[in-house]
Amino acid sequence: MKRRKMVVAAGFCVSFILGTLMNLLFIPGFEHHSERVHRHHHHHEKHTDAPARLQIDDSPPVEPATVGRLSELQRQIRERLDEVLRYRQAHWLGTGPLERRRLMDLEQRSEWESYKGIEKINHYDPSRSTPAVSIATKSHREITRESGLGCGSIDNVTNVQYLGSGYTKAVYRAALNSSFSVALKSVDFGGHDMENCVKKYASSADCYKLASFKIIKEMTLMERLQHPNILKLYGSCYQDSNDIKETVTAITELGSPLEMIQLLQTPWEERFRICLSLMRLLHYLAHSPLGSVTLLDFRPRQFVLVDGVLKVTDLDDASVEETPCSKSAPQDCLMEFPARNFTLPCHKGRCQGINQKRNLYNAYRFFFTYLLPHSAPSALRPLLDKIVNSTGELMWGTDETLAHLEKVLDIYRNGHYLKNNTRMHKTEYKRVSDSSISAENYRCWPSYQHDGCLLSVYSVDEAVDVCESHVQCRAFVMTNHTTWTGHQLVLFKTGASSMSAAPGKLSYVRLGETES
């Protein structure tokens, strides 16, 4: 028995020693990543029927929850791509056969590439090293039409200045040359959209792709919706940056942001111009080639001024979808605003006029109620009050509202707002040709000039009326400058002792005032 135990123990020791030697001789201490991947691929080809648990992978399997999140991100990217393609498809109308065929080809290629990306994520294989998370918008270039300015135009820009940012985009001012400046819009890597997306999905490349489609959508709408009150698109640039392929930059017209406090201090004529510009825009959007367009993010910060004309600059939240409804469910067509709500009729399965009505009420609450009536000519105030009240109650659509504003413009431009009387002025004025008064300024409100009293008038008679209504006015200068309505700018003065020669200008001085 003792002898038998010794034999078993000796056999166990020999087996342990041989196993140790085999491990030392045949297991390498280091292997390059590429060699390991190649070996795994070769092994997999030879043993395709090997159990999955024997497959060697260079990275841990992806959790199903992660795959679900990435699939959700891909779905969002696909939806934004499809939206852009729908707007691009509208270009087919009115185009020639060659252009129409080219756009059809582009759409088919883009959709094919996008759905290939979706198919990869939907057929995820856990044995793969990384999930297939890419929607190949093979080229954003294919979605935007070639424009005048591109990457070469902005390679050597100067005086680059950060203007601001929102949830998605950052905006910069840049000078292409000494006399021409543009706005550059790009995805803000530190913005709300990118930060939240990367935290949730941990894929900066795909999060950038999702955000960039907002810029691409905006550029597409700028191309499709041609109107004087929509910011002009000059071009675009696609280039690799920050380890992201084909980052997109939109090159647009440059405007100045709206400052509502400053607008309240500007002359009524300029404030009326802003409201008229806005109404002309909303009328166009209600009857656009894409259908009725609503601005879902309707705030003053979404607009800029270009030479005094209001223009919408942010179109990434615009929509042509009209709310579906059922006549048995009136709540489907409920429009809710902070101050009040409206319920619109349901017509043919859609809330009737909801897009233009939403735009119109937002115009009322953000613009009309503040800018239209205050300091307007007294004869125009009843008309302006009617416009404000009717838009606030949504009694009119865009057609009626624009017609009433155009009527106000006609009355003002032609001087019909002036009182038609033959009364004599209290005092007489002496006319002095080719002269101006350099000093003796006083301030009035509202004025085109902060340190003086510069107002617009239809005629000399109106200038005399203004002067007589100001206690300190003793003279005025009819400048050779006019406003957008054709009214003449006039400087009102406390006296005329600093009168000097000024070709093209006319001075009017109350009789009895000192002249030089």
Short mmCIF file of C-alpha atoms in Angstrom, two decimals:
data_model
loop_
_atom_site.label_atom_id
_atom_site.label_comp_id
_atom_site.label_asym_id
_atom_site.label_seq_id
_atom_site.Cartn_x
_atom_site.Cartn_y
_atom_site.Cartn_z
CA MET A 1 0.00 0.00 0.00
CA LYS A 2 2.84 2.36 0.96
CA ARG A 3 4.57 1.68 -2.33
CA ARG A 4 1.43 2.50 -4.29
CA LYS A 5 1.05 5.88 -2.59
CA MET A 6 4.63 6.82 -3.50
CA VAL A 7 4.00 6.05 -7.20
CA VAL A 8 0.90 8.31 -7.31
CA ALA A 9 2.75 11.19 -5.60
CA ALA A 10 5.69 10.90 -8.00
CA GLY A 11 3.32 10.98 -10.99
CA PHE A 12 1.60 14.13 -9.70
CA CYS A 13 4.96 15.93 -9.27
CA VAL A 14 6.11 15.00 -12.77
CA SER A 15 2.83 16.29 -14.27
CA PHE A 16 3.14 19.61 -12.41
CA ILE A 17 6.76 20.11 -13.57
CA LEU A 18 5.93 19.31 -17.20
CA GLY A 19 2.95 21.72 -17.17
CA THR A 20 5.11 24.52 -15.78
CA LEU A 21 7.78 23.95 -18.45
CA MET A 22 5.17 24.01 -21.21
CA ASN A 23 3.84 27.38 -19.99
CA LEU A 24 7.31 28.92 -19.83
CA LEU A 25 8.33 27.67 -23.26
CA PHE A 26 5.25 28.38 -25.37
CA ILE A 27 3.39 31.48 -23.96
CA PRO A 28 4.88 34.79 -25.23
CA GLY A 29 5.36 37.70 -22.85
CA PHE A 30 4.16 40.50 -25.30
CA GLU A 31 2.20 40.71 -28.53
CA HIS A 32 1.54 43.78 -30.72
CA HIS A 33 -2.10 44.78 -31.05
CA SER A 34 -2.05 44.41 -34.84
CA GLU A 35 -0.51 40.95 -34.62
CA ARG A 36 -3.16 39.91 -32.10
CA VAL A 37 -5.98 41.15 -34.29
CA HIS A 38 -4.47 39.40 -37.34
CA ARG A 39 -4.05 36.15 -35.42
CA HIS A 40 -7.64 36.32 -34.17
CA HIS A 41 -8.92 36.95 -37.72
CA HIS A 42 -6.87 34.03 -39.09
CA HIS A 43 -8.06 31.76 -36.26
CA HIS A 44 -11.67 32.78 -36.83
CA GLU A 45 -11.46 31.93 -40.54
CA LYS A 46 -10.09 28.44 -39.86
CA HIS A 47 -12.48 27.64 -37.02
CA THR A 48 -15.76 29.27 -37.91
CA ASP A 49 -17.62 26.56 -36.05
CA ALA A 50 -15.71 27.16 -32.81
CA PRO A 51 -17.86 28.13 -29.81
CA ALA A 52 -18.20 31.88 -29.23
CA ARG A 53 -16.71 31.59 -25.75
CA LEU A 54 -13.36 30.55 -27.29
CA GLN A 55 -13.07 33.69 -29.47
CA ILE A 56 -10.39 36.12 -28.32
CA ASP A 57 -11.37 39.84 -28.43
CA ASP A 58 -9.11 42.81 -27.81
CA SER A 59 -11.86 44.82 -26.08
CA PRO A 60 -14.64 43.95 -23.68
CA PRO A 61 -18.09 43.29 -25.14
CA VAL A 62 -20.41 46.29 -25.33
CA GLU A 63 -23.27 46.27 -22.88
CA PRO A 64 -26.76 45.97 -24.45
CA ALA A 65 -27.80 49.24 -22.75
CA THR A 66 -24.94 51.06 -24.51
CA VAL A 67 -26.00 49.59 -27.83
CA GLY A 68 -29.54 50.85 -27.20
CA ARG A 69 -28.34 54.36 -26.50
CA LEU A 70 -26.18 54.43 -29.60
CA SER A 71 -29.07 53.11 -31.66
CA GLU A 72 -31.22 55.97 -30.33
CA LEU A 73 -28.53 58.48 -31.35
CA GLN A 74 -28.45 56.99 -34.84
CA ARG A 75 -32.23 57.29 -35.05
CA GLN A 76 -32.00 61.01 -34.22
CA ILE A 77 -29.30 61.52 -36.85
CA ARG A 78 -31.40 59.71 -39.44
CA GLU A 79 -34.44 61.86 -38.64
CA ARG A 80 -32.47 65.06 -39.11
CA LEU A 81 -30.97 63.77 -42.33
CA ASP A 82 -34.41 62.86 -43.63
CA GLU A 83 -35.70 66.33 -42.77
CA VAL A 84 -32.89 67.97 -44.73
CA LEU A 85 -33.54 65.67 -47.67
CA ARG A 86 -37.22 66.62 -47.68
CA TYR A 87 -36.28 70.29 -47.96
CA ARG A 88 -33.76 69.46 -50.66
CA GLN A 89 -36.41 67.52 -52.55
CA ALA A 90 -38.42 70.73 -52.84
CA HIS A 91 -35.70 71.99 -55.17
CA TRP A 92 -36.97 69.60 -57.83
CA LEU A 93 -39.93 71.86 -58.44
CA GLY A 94 -39.06 74.38 -61.11
CA THR A 95 -35.69 72.86 -61.97
CA GLY A 96 -34.57 71.52 -65.32
CA PRO A 97 -34.31 67.78 -66.08
CA LEU A 98 -30.53 67.63 -65.56
CA GLU A 99 -30.66 69.44 -62.23
CA ARG A 100 -33.67 67.38 -61.13
CA ARG A 101 -31.87 64.12 -61.98
CA ARG A 102 -28.74 65.26 -60.13
CA LEU A 103 -30.74 66.00 -56.98
CA MET A 104 -32.53 62.66 -57.23
CA ASP A 105 -29.19 60.87 -57.44
CA LEU A 106 -27.87 62.75 -54.45
CA GLU A 107 -30.92 61.92 -52.39
CA GLN A 108 -30.75 58.23 -53.27
CA ARG A 109 -27.04 58.06 -52.38
CA SER A 110 -27.51 59.94 -49.13
CA GLU A 111 -30.45 57.81 -48.04
CA TRP A 112 -28.64 54.60 -48.98
CA GLU A 113 -25.58 55.55 -46.99
CA SER A 114 -27.65 56.62 -44.02
CA TYR A 115 -29.72 53.49 -43.88
CA LYS A 116 -26.59 51.36 -44.23
CA GLY A 117 -25.37 52.99 -41.02
CA ILE A 118 -28.67 52.28 -39.30
CA GLU A 119 -28.63 48.70 -40.51
CA LYS A 120 -25.22 48.15 -38.96
CA ILE A 121 -26.35 49.25 -35.54
CA ASN A 122 -29.60 47.28 -35.77
CA HIS A 123 -27.67 44.08 -36.60
CA TYR A 124 -25.06 44.51 -33.89
CA ASP A 125 -22.82 41.49 -33.31
CA PRO A 126 -21.60 41.22 -29.69
CA SER A 127 -18.44 39.40 -30.82
CA ARG A 128 -17.24 42.50 -32.69
CA SER A 129 -14.66 44.70 -31.03
CA THR A 130 -16.65 47.96 -31.30
CA PRO A 131 -20.23 48.79 -32.24
CA ALA A 132 -20.87 50.12 -35.71
CA VAL A 133 -21.94 53.64 -34.90
CA SER A 134 -21.76 55.60 -38.08
CA ILE A 135 -24.24 57.15 -40.32
CA ALA A 136 -22.32 57.87 -43.46
CA THR A 137 -23.69 61.15 -44.59
CA LYS A 138 -21.04 60.55 -47.04
CA SER A 139 -20.93 63.87 -47.68
CA HIS A 140 -22.51 66.83 -46.15
CA ARG A 141 -21.27 68.53 -49.32
CA GLU A 142 -23.85 66.61 -51.28
CA ILE A 143 -26.65 68.12 -49.24
CA THR A 144 -25.68 71.77 -49.65
CA ARG A 145 -25.52 73.37 -53.04
CA GLU A 146 -22.20 74.84 -54.09
CA SER A 147 -22.12 78.53 -53.31
CA GLY A 148 -19.82 81.44 -54.01
CA LEU A 149 -17.69 81.37 -50.86
CA GLY A 150 -15.90 78.33 -49.51
CA CYS A 151 -12.93 77.26 -47.40
CA GLY A 152 -10.51 79.23 -49.54
CA SER A 153 -12.49 82.38 -48.83
CA ILE A 154 -12.10 82.09 -45.06
CA ASP A 155 -8.57 80.70 -44.84
CA ASN A 156 -7.11 84.18 -44.41
CA VAL A 157 -9.88 86.05 -42.65
CA THR A 158 -8.90 88.82 -40.26
CA ASN A 159 -10.44 90.53 -37.25
CA VAL A 160 -12.22 87.38 -36.12
CA GLN A 161 -14.53 88.27 -33.25
CA TYR A 162 -16.76 86.01 -31.17
CA LEU A 163 -20.34 87.31 -31.27
CA GLY A 164 -22.22 84.75 -29.21
CA SER A 165 -23.63 81.25 -29.06
CA GLY A 166 -26.85 79.37 -28.42
CA TYR A 167 -27.60 75.74 -27.63
CA THR A 168 -25.91 74.44 -30.78
CA LYS A 169 -23.99 77.09 -32.70
CA ALA A 170 -21.25 79.62 -32.10
CA VAL A 171 -21.20 82.74 -34.27
CA TYR A 172 -18.14 84.78 -35.25
CA ARG A 173 -17.61 87.96 -37.18
CA ALA A 174 -14.77 87.87 -39.70
CA ALA A 175 -13.41 90.26 -42.31
CA LEU A 176 -12.72 88.80 -45.76
CA ASN A 177 -11.09 92.03 -46.77
CA SER A 178 -10.99 95.57 -45.47
CA SER A 179 -14.50 96.35 -46.70
CA PHE A 180 -16.48 93.09 -46.47
CA SER A 181 -17.36 91.25 -43.26
CA VAL A 182 -19.35 88.05 -42.85
CA ALA A 183 -20.76 85.90 -40.06
CA LEU A 184 -19.31 82.41 -39.56
CA LYS A 185 -21.55 79.81 -37.90
CA SER A 186 -20.23 76.51 -36.63
CA VAL A 187 -21.08 73.86 -34.05
CA ASP A 188 -20.12 74.98 -30.56
CA PHE A 189 -18.11 72.07 -29.11
CA GLY A 190 -18.66 73.47 -25.62
CA GLY A 191 -22.33 74.21 -26.20
CA HIS A 192 -25.38 72.71 -24.53
CA ASP A 193 -26.22 70.28 -27.36
CA MET A 194 -22.73 68.82 -27.70
CA GLU A 195 -22.02 68.55 -23.98
CA ASN A 196 -25.31 66.83 -23.16
CA CYS A 197 -25.04 64.49 -26.13
CA VAL A 198 -21.47 63.41 -25.34
CA LYS A 199 -22.38 62.83 -21.69
CA LYS A 200 -25.26 60.61 -22.74
CA TYR A 201 -23.78 58.75 -25.73
CA ALA A 202 -19.99 59.08 -25.29
CA SER A 203 -19.48 59.56 -29.03
CA SER A 204 -18.21 63.00 -29.94
CA ALA A 205 -18.09 62.21 -33.67
CA ASP A 206 -21.74 61.17 -33.85
CA CYS A 207 -22.85 63.92 -31.50
CA TYR A 208 -21.13 66.41 -33.78
CA LYS A 209 -22.92 64.85 -36.74
CA LEU A 210 -26.27 65.27 -34.99
CA ALA A 211 -25.54 68.92 -34.16
CA SER A 212 -24.12 69.71 -37.58
CA PHE A 213 -27.38 68.76 -39.28
CA LYS A 214 -28.95 71.78 -37.59
CA ILE A 215 -26.52 74.01 -39.47
CA ILE A 216 -27.05 72.05 -42.69
CA LYS A 217 -30.82 72.36 -42.29
CA GLU A 218 -30.46 76.10 -41.75
CA MET A 219 -28.29 76.48 -44.85
CA THR A 220 -30.77 74.44 -46.89
CA LEU A 221 -33.66 76.64 -45.79
CA MET A 222 -31.66 79.80 -46.52
CA GLU A 223 -31.15 78.52 -50.05
CA ARG A 224 -34.76 77.44 -50.50
CA LEU A 225 -36.50 80.41 -48.86
CA GLN A 226 -35.29 83.44 -50.76
CA HIS A 227 -36.67 86.63 -49.22
CA PRO A 228 -35.30 90.09 -48.30
CA ASN A 229 -36.06 89.41 -44.62
CA ILE A 230 -34.14 86.12 -44.47
CA LEU A 231 -30.39 86.28 -43.89
CA LYS A 232 -28.35 85.59 -47.01
CA LEU A 233 -26.19 82.48 -47.27
CA TYR A 234 -22.89 83.27 -48.99
CA GLY A 235 -21.42 79.78 -48.90
CA SER A 236 -20.05 77.03 -46.67
CA CYS A 237 -16.83 75.27 -45.77
CA TYR A 238 -16.21 71.62 -44.87
CA GLN A 239 -12.86 70.66 -43.40
CA ASP A 240 -11.40 68.23 -40.86
CA SER A 241 -10.95 69.76 -37.42
CA ASN A 242 -10.60 68.58 -33.82
CA ASP A 243 -10.46 64.94 -34.92
CA ILE A 244 -13.87 65.37 -36.56
CA LYS A 245 -14.21 64.77 -40.28
CA GLU A 246 -15.87 67.44 -42.36
CA THR A 247 -16.77 70.02 -39.75
CA VAL A 248 -19.17 72.48 -41.33
CA THR A 249 -19.06 76.27 -41.25
CA ALA A 250 -21.81 78.41 -42.74
CA ILE A 251 -20.80 81.75 -44.24
CA THR A 252 -23.66 84.22 -44.03
CA GLU A 253 -24.59 87.85 -44.18
CA LEU A 254 -23.59 89.82 -41.10
CA GLY A 255 -26.20 91.61 -39.03
CA SER A 256 -26.37 93.35 -35.67
CA PRO A 257 -28.35 91.73 -32.84
CA LEU A 258 -31.64 93.21 -31.69
CA GLU A 259 -31.45 95.14 -28.44
CA MET A 260 -35.03 95.75 -27.36
CA ILE A 261 -34.13 98.42 -24.81
CA GLN A 262 -32.31 100.40 -27.50
CA LEU A 263 -35.17 99.88 -29.96
CA LEU A 264 -37.61 101.44 -27.51
CA GLN A 265 -35.49 104.60 -27.64
CA THR A 266 -35.35 104.83 -31.44
CA PRO A 267 -37.72 106.98 -33.54
CA TRP A 268 -41.12 105.48 -34.30
CA GLU A 269 -40.41 105.32 -38.04
CA GLU A 270 -37.54 102.87 -37.45
CA ARG A 271 -39.59 100.76 -35.05
CA PHE A 272 -42.41 100.66 -37.57
CA ARG A 273 -39.91 99.52 -40.20
CA ILE A 274 -38.93 96.57 -38.01
CA CYS A 275 -42.57 95.53 -37.50
CA LEU A 276 -43.33 95.89 -41.21
CA SER A 277 -40.21 93.83 -42.10
CA LEU A 278 -41.32 91.13 -39.67
CA MET A 279 -44.84 91.04 -41.07
CA ARG A 280 -43.58 90.79 -44.65
CA LEU A 281 -41.43 87.85 -43.55
CA LEU A 282 -44.32 86.09 -41.79
CA HIS A 283 -46.56 86.59 -44.82
CA TYR A 284 -43.91 84.97 -47.02
CA LEU A 285 -43.45 82.06 -44.57
CA ALA A 286 -47.21 81.47 -44.56
CA HIS A 287 -47.14 81.04 -48.37
CA SER A 288 -43.61 79.73 -48.92
CA PRO A 289 -42.61 77.17 -51.60
CA LEU A 290 -42.28 74.62 -48.78
CA GLY A 291 -45.74 75.33 -47.39
CA SER A 292 -46.60 77.21 -44.22
CA VAL A 293 -43.42 77.58 -42.14
CA THR A 294 -43.48 78.24 -38.41
CA LEU A 295 -40.56 79.49 -36.32
CA LEU A 296 -40.68 77.27 -33.25
CA ASP A 297 -37.98 79.27 -31.48
CA PHE A 298 -39.43 82.75 -31.95
CA ARG A 299 -37.51 85.28 -29.85
CA PRO A 300 -35.87 88.64 -30.60
CA ARG A 301 -32.44 86.99 -30.39
CA GLN A 302 -33.29 84.93 -33.48
CA PHE A 303 -33.36 88.11 -35.58
CA VAL A 304 -30.77 90.67 -36.64
CA LEU A 305 -30.80 94.09 -38.29
CA VAL A 306 -29.07 94.65 -41.61
CA ASP A 307 -29.09 98.34 -42.59
CA GLY A 308 -32.21 98.83 -40.49
CA VAL A 309 -34.06 95.87 -42.04
CA LEU A 310 -35.13 93.00 -39.80
CA LYS A 311 -33.92 89.56 -40.92
CA VAL A 312 -34.35 86.14 -39.37
CA THR A 313 -30.98 84.51 -38.78
CA ASP A 314 -31.83 81.20 -37.06
CA LEU A 315 -33.86 78.71 -39.09
CA ASP A 316 -32.68 75.47 -37.52
CA ASP A 317 -35.89 75.25 -35.48
CA ALA A 318 -38.23 76.13 -38.35
CA SER A 319 -40.87 73.57 -39.27
CA VAL A 320 -43.42 72.98 -42.03
CA GLU A 321 -45.29 70.28 -40.12
CA GLU A 322 -48.85 71.29 -39.28
CA THR A 323 -50.34 69.70 -36.17
CA PRO A 324 -52.63 66.72 -36.93
CA CYS A 325 -56.00 66.73 -35.22
CA SER A 326 -59.40 65.17 -34.86
CA LYS A 327 -62.68 67.10 -34.70
CA SER A 328 -63.66 64.98 -31.74
CA ALA A 329 -60.57 66.15 -29.82
CA PRO A 330 -60.46 69.97 -29.80
CA GLN A 331 -57.48 69.91 -27.45
CA ASP A 332 -55.35 68.77 -30.41
CA CYS A 333 -55.40 72.34 -31.75
CA LEU A 334 -54.68 74.11 -28.47
CA MET A 335 -51.97 76.79 -28.71
CA GLU A 336 -50.58 77.65 -25.29
CA PHE A 337 -48.75 80.88 -24.53
CA PRO A 338 -47.72 82.36 -21.16
CA ALA A 339 -50.50 84.99 -21.16
CA ARG A 340 -53.33 83.10 -22.85
CA ASN A 341 -54.35 80.09 -24.94
CA PHE A 342 -56.13 79.65 -28.29
CA THR A 343 -58.00 76.71 -29.78
CA LEU A 344 -58.02 76.60 -33.57
CA PRO A 345 -60.48 74.67 -35.78
CA CYS A 346 -59.58 71.24 -37.10
CA HIS A 347 -59.84 71.13 -40.90
CA LYS A 348 -59.08 68.06 -43.01
CA GLY A 349 -57.09 66.45 -40.21
CA ARG A 350 -54.88 69.48 -39.59
CA CYS A 351 -55.15 72.41 -37.19
CA GLN A 352 -56.19 75.19 -39.56
CA GLY A 353 -53.57 77.91 -39.95
CA ILE A 354 -51.68 76.91 -36.82
CA ASN A 355 -48.24 77.71 -38.23
CA GLN A 356 -49.03 81.25 -39.32
CA LYS A 357 -51.16 81.90 -36.22
CA ARG A 358 -48.31 80.85 -33.94
CA ASN A 359 -45.92 83.16 -35.80
CA LEU A 360 -48.44 86.01 -35.68
CA TYR A 361 -49.11 85.82 -31.96
CA ASN A 362 -45.39 85.67 -31.24
CA ALA A 363 -44.93 88.78 -33.40
CA TYR A 364 -47.59 90.48 -31.29
CA ARG A 365 -46.14 89.57 -27.91
CA PHE A 366 -42.47 90.14 -28.72
CA PHE A 367 -42.63 93.06 -31.16
CA PHE A 368 -45.93 94.77 -31.95
CA THR A 369 -47.06 95.48 -28.43
CA TYR A 370 -43.78 97.24 -27.61
CA LEU A 371 -42.72 98.86 -30.88
CA LEU A 372 -45.84 99.87 -32.84
CA PRO A 373 -47.96 102.40 -30.95
CA HIS A 374 -45.55 104.39 -28.78
CA SER A 375 -44.67 107.91 -30.02
CA ALA A 376 -46.41 107.29 -33.35
CA PRO A 377 -48.05 110.27 -35.15
CA SER A 378 -51.37 110.93 -33.42
CA ALA A 379 -53.40 110.39 -36.62
CA LEU A 380 -51.96 106.86 -37.00
CA ARG A 381 -52.52 105.65 -33.46
CA PRO A 382 -56.10 104.37 -33.93
CA LEU A 383 -54.95 102.23 -36.89
CA LEU A 384 -51.94 100.94 -34.99
CA ASP A 385 -54.02 100.14 -31.90
CA LYS A 386 -56.38 98.15 -34.10
CA ILE A 387 -53.46 96.15 -35.54
CA VAL A 388 -52.06 95.43 -32.09
CA ASN A 389 -55.43 94.37 -30.65
CA SER A 390 -56.34 92.22 -33.66
CA THR A 391 -53.06 90.32 -33.63
CA GLY A 392 -53.30 89.91 -29.86
CA GLU A 393 -56.71 88.29 -30.31
CA LEU A 394 -55.72 86.42 -33.49
CA MET A 395 -58.67 87.98 -35.30
CA TRP A 396 -56.64 88.33 -38.51
CA GLY A 397 -54.28 86.13 -40.45
CA THR A 398 -51.01 87.22 -42.02
CA ASP A 399 -52.72 88.52 -45.18
CA GLU A 400 -55.00 90.95 -43.32
CA THR A 401 -52.30 92.07 -40.88
CA LEU A 402 -49.82 92.83 -43.64
CA ALA A 403 -52.48 94.72 -45.63
CA HIS A 404 -53.18 97.00 -42.66
CA LEU A 405 -49.49 97.66 -42.04
CA GLU A 406 -48.95 98.48 -45.71
CA LYS A 407 -51.88 100.91 -45.45
CA VAL A 408 -50.15 102.64 -42.52
CA LEU A 409 -46.98 102.89 -44.58
CA ASP A 410 -48.85 104.49 -47.48
CA ILE A 411 -50.49 107.06 -45.20
CA TYR A 412 -47.20 107.92 -43.53
CA ARG A 413 -45.07 107.98 -46.68
CA ASN A 414 -47.46 110.36 -48.45
CA GLY A 415 -48.00 112.69 -45.52
CA HIS A 416 -51.71 111.88 -45.15
CA TYR A 417 -51.26 111.63 -41.38
CA LEU A 418 -50.71 115.40 -41.11
CA LYS A 419 -53.59 117.55 -39.92
CA ASN A 420 -55.29 119.15 -42.89
CA ASN A 421 -55.86 122.69 -41.67
CA THR A 422 -55.04 126.14 -42.88
CA ARG A 423 -54.15 127.66 -39.52
CA MET A 424 -51.30 130.12 -39.49
CA HIS A 425 -48.17 129.35 -37.52
CA LYS A 426 -47.60 131.40 -34.39
CA THR A 427 -44.31 132.81 -35.64
CA GLU A 428 -42.59 133.43 -38.92
CA TYR A 429 -39.30 131.85 -40.00
CA LYS A 430 -36.58 133.20 -42.23
CA ARG A 431 -35.18 130.75 -44.79
CA VAL A 432 -31.38 130.77 -45.27
CA SER A 433 -30.14 128.66 -48.22
CA ASP A 434 -26.90 126.61 -48.19
CA SER A 435 -26.39 127.07 -44.48
CA SER A 436 -26.29 125.03 -41.28
CA ILE A 437 -26.03 125.61 -37.54
CA SER A 438 -23.15 123.72 -35.97
CA ALA A 439 -23.84 124.21 -32.26
CA GLU A 440 -26.83 125.11 -30.09
CA ASN A 441 -28.13 121.57 -29.84
CA TYR A 442 -30.70 120.26 -27.39
CA ARG A 443 -31.91 116.74 -26.73
CA CYS A 444 -35.34 115.41 -27.53
CA TRP A 445 -36.96 112.00 -27.54
CA PRO A 446 -37.01 110.02 -29.69
CA SER A 447 -34.10 111.26 -31.80
CA TYR A 448 -31.84 109.82 -34.49
CA GLN A 449 -28.95 111.56 -32.70
CA HIS A 450 -28.17 111.02 -29.03
CA ASP A 451 -26.61 114.43 -28.33
CA GLY A 452 -29.10 116.46 -30.36
CA CYS A 453 -32.65 116.61 -31.66
CA LEU A 454 -32.67 114.97 -35.09
CA LEU A 455 -36.12 113.99 -36.36
CA SER A 456 -37.73 113.09 -39.67
CA VAL A 457 -40.49 115.21 -41.22
CA TYR A 458 -42.62 115.04 -44.34
CA SER A 459 -42.42 118.78 -45.13
CA VAL A 460 -41.24 122.18 -43.90
CA ASP A 461 -44.68 122.76 -42.43
CA GLU A 462 -44.32 119.67 -40.26
CA ALA A 463 -40.85 120.86 -39.19
CA VAL A 464 -42.37 124.19 -38.12
CA ASP A 465 -45.05 122.34 -36.13
CA VAL A 466 -42.37 120.31 -34.35
CA CYS A 467 -40.28 123.37 -33.59
CA GLU A 468 -43.27 125.22 -32.13
CA SER A 469 -44.09 122.24 -29.95
CA HIS A 470 -40.60 122.35 -28.36
CA VAL A 471 -40.15 125.18 -25.87
CA GLN A 472 -36.40 125.49 -26.50
CA CYS A 473 -36.54 125.42 -30.32
CA ARG A 474 -35.61 128.65 -32.12
CA ALA A 475 -34.33 127.29 -35.44
CA PHE A 476 -33.98 124.14 -37.49
CA VAL A 477 -31.83 122.79 -40.32
CA MET A 478 -33.27 120.78 -43.21
CA THR A 479 -30.44 118.34 -43.96
CA ASN A 480 -29.91 116.68 -47.32
CA HIS A 481 -30.47 113.21 -45.81
CA THR A 482 -33.69 111.21 -46.01
CA THR A 483 -35.04 108.14 -44.24
CA TRP A 484 -36.26 104.89 -45.82
CA THR A 485 -39.72 106.41 -46.33
CA GLY A 486 -38.40 109.52 -48.05
CA HIS A 487 -38.91 111.78 -45.04
CA GLN A 488 -36.25 114.43 -44.54
CA LEU A 489 -34.02 114.55 -41.47
CA VAL A 490 -34.15 117.85 -39.60
CA LEU A 491 -31.91 119.19 -36.81
CA PHE A 492 -33.72 121.36 -34.29
CA LYS A 493 -31.69 124.10 -32.54
CA THR A 494 -31.92 126.50 -29.63
CA GLY A 495 -30.59 129.38 -31.75
CA ALA A 496 -28.67 130.39 -34.86
CA SER A 497 -25.54 132.18 -33.64
CA SER A 498 -23.27 129.42 -35.01
CA MET A 499 -24.69 129.48 -38.53
CA SER A 500 -22.18 128.76 -41.30
CA ALA A 501 -22.13 127.92 -45.00
CA ALA A 502 -23.23 124.34 -45.85
CA PRO A 503 -24.09 123.55 -49.51
CA GLY A 504 -27.33 121.64 -49.95
CA LYS A 505 -28.77 122.44 -46.54
CA LEU A 506 -31.50 124.90 -45.57
CA SER A 507 -31.80 126.71 -42.25
CA TYR A 508 -34.97 128.22 -40.87
CA VAL A 509 -34.65 130.79 -38.10
CA ARG A 510 -37.40 132.40 -36.10
CA LEU A 511 -37.60 136.09 -36.89
CA GLY A 512 -35.93 138.15 -34.21
CA GLU A 513 -33.29 135.46 -33.45
CA THR A 514 -29.61 136.36 -33.64
CA GLU A 515 -27.88 135.45 -36.90
CA SER A 516 -24.25 135.61 -37.93
#
